[in-house]
XYZ file of C-alpha atoms in Angstrom:
408
model
C 60.382 -5.965 -14.504
C 63.577 -5.052 -16.404
C 61.711 -5.353 -19.727
C 59.152 -2.814 -18.532
C 61.846 -0.249 -17.764
C 63.437 -0.846 -21.141
C 60.112 -0.245 -22.844
C 59.587 2.934 -20.847
C 62.961 4.233 -22.133
C 61.842 3.355 -25.661
C 58.677 5.413 -25.150
C 60.748 8.337 -23.845
C 62.389 8.409 -27.232
C 59.318 7.478 -29.295
C 56.079 8.291 -27.427
C 53.901 6.753 -30.159
C 55.651 3.426 -30.446
C 52.695 1.053 -30.795
C 54.830 -2.095 -30.567
C 56.313 -1.023 -27.222
C 52.896 -0.210 -25.846
C 51.494 -3.532 -27.075
C 54.306 -5.374 -25.304
C 53.701 -3.403 -22.109
C 50.036 -4.299 -22.353
C 50.927 -8.004 -22.492
C 53.278 -7.652 -19.510
C 50.658 -5.834 -17.440
C 48.135 -8.545 -18.247
C 50.585 -11.307 -17.341
C 51.434 -9.529 -14.082
C 47.714 -9.020 -13.365
C 48.417 -5.350 -12.698
C 45.177 -3.502 -13.570
C 46.568 -0.089 -12.612
C 49.484 -0.360 -15.034
C 47.263 -1.991 -17.652
C 44.802 0.921 -17.495
C 47.651 3.415 -17.970
C 49.009 1.529 -20.996
C 45.580 1.101 -22.596
C 44.957 4.826 -22.130
C 48.183 5.659 -23.986
C 47.346 3.151 -26.708
C 43.891 4.632 -27.147
C 45.447 8.061 -27.661
C 47.645 6.970 -30.571
C 45.956 4.008 -32.301
C 44.004 5.009 -35.397
C 42.732 1.642 -36.663
C 38.989 1.582 -35.750
C 38.801 -2.110 -34.809
C 41.923 -1.942 -32.691
C 40.856 1.322 -31.087
C 37.412 -0.154 -30.264
C 39.076 -3.172 -28.625
C 41.453 -0.993 -26.588
C 38.748 1.382 -25.355
C 36.442 -1.496 -24.452
C 39.230 -3.203 -22.497
C 40.088 0.098 -20.821
C 36.503 0.508 -19.680
C 36.447 -3.023 -18.226
C 39.722 -2.454 -16.380
C 38.403 0.842 -14.957
C 35.346 -1.061 -13.715
C 37.645 -3.605 -12.054
C 39.420 -0.697 -10.344
C 36.011 0.757 -9.375
C 36.853 3.919 -11.301
C 33.342 4.139 -12.708
C 33.440 7.682 -14.099
C 36.624 6.867 -16.032
C 35.067 3.581 -17.177
C 32.027 5.424 -18.497
C 34.296 7.832 -20.379
C 36.119 4.894 -22.000
C 32.883 3.219 -23.070
C 31.555 6.505 -24.474
C 34.744 6.867 -26.511
C 34.302 3.287 -27.774
C 30.783 4.143 -28.919
C 32.207 7.028 -30.951
C 34.022 4.330 -32.928
C 31.013 1.964 -33.138
C 27.756 3.417 -31.806
C 25.894 0.138 -32.323
C 28.222 -2.139 -30.377
C 25.912 -4.171 -28.124
C 28.650 -5.255 -25.709
C 29.829 -1.696 -25.102
C 26.278 -0.414 -24.642
C 25.577 -3.187 -22.094
C 28.763 -2.325 -20.218
C 27.913 1.379 -20.217
C 24.445 0.635 -18.824
C 25.999 -1.231 -15.876
C 28.437 1.607 -15.166
C 25.762 4.306 -15.376
C 23.698 2.373 -12.846
C 26.664 2.455 -10.454
C 27.160 6.187 -10.976
C 23.386 6.817 -10.802
C 23.513 8.744 -14.078
C 19.918 7.843 -14.813
C 19.185 10.398 -17.530
C 22.016 9.131 -19.709
C 21.218 5.567 -18.647
C 17.712 5.760 -20.129
C 19.139 7.227 -23.344
C 21.600 4.356 -23.634
C 18.823 1.836 -22.969
C 16.855 3.402 -25.810
C 19.821 2.817 -28.137
C 20.065 -0.760 -26.858
C 16.417 -1.527 -27.386
C 16.631 -0.269 -30.972
C 19.437 -2.740 -31.636
C 17.814 -5.640 -29.789
C 16.069 -8.352 -31.825
C 14.761 -10.433 -28.933
C 11.233 -9.238 -27.957
C 11.655 -10.455 -24.362
C 14.877 -8.466 -23.978
C 13.206 -5.409 -25.542
C 10.302 -5.751 -23.117
C 12.610 -5.900 -20.088
C 14.511 -2.837 -21.289
C 11.319 -0.832 -21.788
C 10.102 -1.764 -18.295
C 13.412 -0.667 -16.765
C 13.291 2.565 -18.751
C 9.782 3.214 -17.467
C 10.750 2.512 -13.873
C 13.873 4.696 -13.970
C 12.020 7.527 -15.731
C 9.192 7.523 -13.253
C 10.908 6.826 -9.946
C 14.353 8.367 -10.385
C 13.975 11.001 -13.094
C 10.399 12.020 -12.189
C 9.754 12.151 -15.940
C 6.233 10.766 -16.200
C 5.858 11.398 -19.927
C 9.008 9.425 -20.662
C 7.825 6.649 -18.336
C 4.430 6.488 -20.076
C 6.114 6.209 -23.475
C 8.365 3.382 -22.243
C 5.496 1.449 -20.663
C 3.362 1.841 -23.780
C 6.198 0.462 -25.880
C 6.423 -2.485 -23.478
C 2.692 -3.148 -23.905
C 3.107 -3.300 -27.662
C 5.281 -6.355 -27.032
C 3.178 -7.866 -24.232
C -0.272 -6.236 -23.949
C -1.273 -8.497 -21.055
C 1.479 -7.715 -18.570
C -0.368 -6.584 -15.454
C 2.631 -4.984 -13.759
C 3.079 -2.619 -16.696
C -0.661 -1.936 -16.856
C -0.652 -1.219 -13.132
C 2.280 1.199 -13.493
C 0.504 3.016 -16.338
C -2.701 3.198 -14.301
C -0.836 4.832 -11.422
C 0.690 7.395 -13.782
C -2.658 8.302 -15.365
C -4.303 8.356 -11.934
C -1.724 10.828 -10.633
C -2.145 12.941 -13.775
C -5.947 12.745 -13.363
C -6.201 11.644 -16.991
C -9.418 9.716 -16.482
C -10.008 8.866 -20.137
C -6.658 7.073 -20.460
C -6.978 5.606 -16.969
C -10.304 4.027 -17.960
C -8.727 2.271 -20.925
C -5.910 0.862 -18.814
C -8.305 -0.323 -16.092
C -10.414 -2.057 -18.754
C -7.278 -3.815 -19.988
C -6.346 -4.896 -16.465
C -9.782 -6.422 -15.940
C -9.258 -8.565 -19.036
C -5.976 -10.048 -17.753
C -6.548 -10.204 -13.984
C -7.734 -13.477 -12.498
C -8.157 -12.459 -8.861
C -11.812 -11.672 -8.119
C -11.107 -9.149 -5.341
C -8.820 -7.147 -7.632
C -11.431 -7.218 -10.383
C -14.062 -5.904 -7.977
C -11.784 -3.009 -6.994
C -11.140 -2.215 -10.662
C -14.841 -2.287 -11.558
C -15.614 0.021 -8.643
C -12.916 2.483 -9.714
C -14.216 2.377 -13.278
C -17.774 2.979 -12.099
C -16.684 5.928 -9.957
C -14.880 7.435 -12.950
C -17.867 6.913 -15.247
C -20.244 8.488 -12.762
C -18.129 11.291 -11.301
C -16.053 12.430 -14.269
C -18.100 11.562 -17.361
C -21.660 11.467 -15.984
C -22.173 8.184 -17.834
C -24.792 6.649 -15.555
C -25.570 3.602 -17.701
C -21.923 2.665 -17.947
C -21.510 3.151 -14.202
C -24.492 0.834 -13.622
C -22.890 -1.822 -15.825
C -19.602 -1.567 -13.945
C -21.178 -1.599 -10.484
C -23.313 -4.562 -11.571
C -20.214 -6.433 -12.739
C -18.597 -5.827 -9.337
C -21.782 -6.960 -7.576
C -21.896 -10.178 -9.597
C -18.345 -11.002 -8.443
C -18.860 -10.023 -4.780
C -22.523 -9.671 -3.774
C -21.563 -9.360 -0.111
C -19.487 -6.218 -0.670
C -21.493 -3.463 1.000
C -20.050 -0.502 -0.910
C -21.065 -1.925 -4.297
C -24.659 -2.358 -3.166
C -24.744 1.122 -1.654
C -23.370 2.842 -4.793
C -25.590 0.951 -7.207
C -28.585 1.369 -4.904
C -28.006 5.117 -4.724
C -28.075 5.397 -8.521
C -31.281 3.368 -8.785
C -32.942 5.465 -6.095
C -31.853 8.746 -7.674
C -33.101 7.528 -11.047
C -36.275 6.060 -9.462
C -35.561 2.698 -11.064
C -37.386 0.695 -8.434
C -37.698 -2.603 -10.297
C -33.947 -2.690 -10.879
C -33.312 -1.729 -7.259
C -35.525 -4.598 -6.122
C -33.738 -6.991 -8.498
C -30.408 -5.878 -7.057
C -31.550 -6.677 -3.511
C -32.866 -10.040 -4.695
C -29.471 -10.794 -6.246
C -27.685 -9.911 -3.012
C -30.203 -11.909 -0.951
C -29.690 -14.985 -3.111
C -25.951 -14.831 -2.412
C -26.326 -14.189 1.335
C -25.992 -17.241 3.632
C -29.204 -18.007 5.519
C -27.120 -18.113 8.686
C -26.520 -14.378 8.353
C -29.932 -13.588 9.831
C -29.371 -9.889 10.416
C -28.360 -9.245 6.796
C -31.193 -11.395 5.416
C -33.730 -9.473 7.496
C -32.252 -6.078 6.556
C -32.429 -6.962 2.851
C -36.006 -8.181 3.082
C -37.047 -5.022 4.938
C -35.687 -2.953 2.038
C -37.385 -5.227 -0.504
C -40.714 -4.998 1.298
C -40.412 -1.220 1.457
C -39.716 -0.947 -2.299
C -42.502 -3.362 -3.197
C -45.125 -1.550 -1.119
C -44.161 2.116 -1.564
C -42.834 2.300 -5.107
C -44.137 -0.727 -6.998
C -47.598 -0.937 -5.437
C -47.153 -4.659 -4.891
C -48.585 -5.130 -1.417
C -48.822 -8.908 -1.759
C -45.104 -9.278 -2.394
C -44.332 -6.849 0.425
C -46.489 -8.866 2.827
C -44.657 -12.024 1.763
C -41.277 -10.468 2.584
C -42.514 -9.165 5.938
C -43.988 -12.520 6.955
C -40.687 -14.173 6.093
C -38.995 -11.692 8.408
C -41.411 -12.591 11.210
C -40.592 -16.273 10.763
C -36.982 -15.427 11.579
C -37.736 -12.736 14.167
C -41.333 -12.900 15.492
C -40.882 -9.632 17.410
C -39.459 -7.543 14.571
C -41.143 -4.199 15.293
C -40.843 -2.611 11.866
C -42.176 -5.677 10.090
C -45.172 -5.818 12.475
C -45.794 -2.079 12.087
C -45.734 -2.145 8.270
C -47.838 -5.313 8.147
C -50.487 -3.701 10.347
C -50.664 -0.732 7.951
C -50.761 -2.948 4.840
C -53.535 -5.173 6.190
C -55.467 -2.061 7.235
C -55.142 -0.609 3.732
C -56.542 -3.851 2.328
C -59.496 -3.788 4.748
C -58.309 -6.873 6.599
C -58.903 -5.303 9.991
C -58.746 -8.537 11.977
C -55.276 -9.436 10.742
C -54.189 -5.819 11.034
C -55.408 -5.704 14.637
C -53.538 -8.941 15.412
C -50.370 -7.409 14.010
C -50.866 -4.310 16.153
C -51.384 -6.475 19.245
C -48.257 -8.459 18.428
C -46.385 -5.220 17.932
C -47.564 -3.902 21.316
C -46.491 -7.124 23.014
C -43.163 -7.103 21.181
C -42.637 -3.458 22.063
C -43.447 -4.185 25.727
C -41.055 -7.140 25.662
C -38.400 -4.992 24.034
C -38.866 -2.306 26.680
C -38.703 -4.949 29.395
C -35.491 -6.332 27.908
C -34.113 -2.830 27.603
C -35.035 -2.165 31.237
C -33.391 -5.382 32.346
C -30.322 -4.608 30.280
C -30.230 -1.093 31.757
C -30.492 -2.500 35.266
C -27.728 -4.998 34.457
C -25.534 -2.180 33.126
C -26.242 -0.076 36.211
C -25.482 -3.025 38.502
C -22.266 -3.639 36.633
C -21.353 0.030 36.923
C -22.094 -0.036 40.675
C -19.916 -3.097 41.039
C -17.103 -1.375 39.185
C -17.542 1.744 41.315
C -17.445 -0.358 44.509
C -14.307 -2.093 43.277
C -12.679 1.253 42.514
C -13.670 2.496 46.012
C -12.263 -0.657 47.642
C -8.962 -0.254 45.795
C -8.826 3.435 46.677
C -9.408 2.636 50.361
C -6.713 -0.037 50.285
C -4.288 2.388 48.687
C -5.058 5.065 51.258
C -4.553 2.548 54.091
C -1.196 1.536 52.664
C -0.107 5.133 52.293
C -1.259 5.955 55.838
C 0.605 2.956 57.241
C 3.731 4.005 55.338
C 3.520 7.539 56.721
C 3.102 6.209 60.289
C 6.076 3.899 59.862
C 8.216 6.768 58.588
C 7.078 8.979 61.513
C 7.998 6.276 64.073
C 11.364 5.850 62.448
C 11.951 9.618 62.566
C 10.991 9.877 66.236
C 13.215 6.938 67.144
C 16.122 8.502 65.268
C 15.609 11.786 67.139
C 15.448 9.916 70.489
C 18.639 7.986 69.711
C 20.371 11.219 68.745
C 19.229 12.910 72.015
C 20.511 9.989 74.122
C 23.803 10.068 72.271
C 24.218 13.796 73.005
C 23.386 13.259 76.712
C 25.886 10.428 76.975
C 28.511 12.573 75.315
C 27.743 15.446 77.703
C 28.067 13.162 80.761
C 31.363 11.823 79.521
C 32.664 15.352 79.007
C 31.684 16.410 82.524
C 33.229 13.294 84.036
C 36.433 14.054 82.204
C 36.430 17.611 83.551
C 36.019 16.439 87.169
C 38.844 14.004 86.770
């Protein structure tokens, strides 16, 4: 516009004419010309000394640079604005957005720290701390800074499981088992999902046992996991191993009884396996033959041919002087063993018959394939011979025609 050129001539004479620059700013805004507006705001920022006006100009300049996608220049403008007012929330928010675009994460976390110190809303502070922790850990690889941010977040909301989980991962990677234990304890208090709680109790128990040699605490933690999921095999194995190593047979038996009570009766194999273990503990380590016999007879009600149950019962009745019952158990065992061998023989024969059938099928397919290949070779040979014969006849015919032509 003509007015713009006039103002430019004014600035050629008086470079620091604030009124001319202010008018040019208005024109650029009216014309919706961000490029010209940015240039004018830059010149204004260089000459204006009033702090409020300078803060407004630099803030506007940063926003216009963002609009032009000149993010480095926008960041520079916002930094300059903060030199005027380092506690300006709007400018800090704008700078955070720009630094995310430019992936200047180190400075970004610093700016977030300034923001969080100015923020009065606990929810907003919490969100900032979580972002600071995530950026520090994932992008800056600064675990100490991430831990500090997450701990600050927990001071606002101690029950946030995502933050607790992030802290646990950091302490786990650092192998700081003492701090990891505290965080896992906190997670257990806030988690509702039973499967997750079981996993946490198991990790806690492993830490207590392997890194602190605190057997009693490990027993408590394994027991808590077992109470939540009695069917989980690893819990029973770990707790059972401790009881066996410590020769705590009564507690081992009680553990199996707890698992048995939670096992569906339809799961016959597991019920029998548990009762075999319980009978073994009762007889060998607790000297309670009567209870052991009760478990073994229960097994025989479910599986009359259970060889181990019959074998142990025969020994137990013999030790008690009940030779008749012991002999009956031995006879039953012999019959069961013979039946088992017969079944095994039949199963072996069935497997062998199945293998023979598969072998015969493979042989049949091989023979069919060979026949097809042989037939294909014969067909190709016939075709070759015919082609040679046709070629020979063609040469003879050509020779006769040549001779006839010569005679003529």
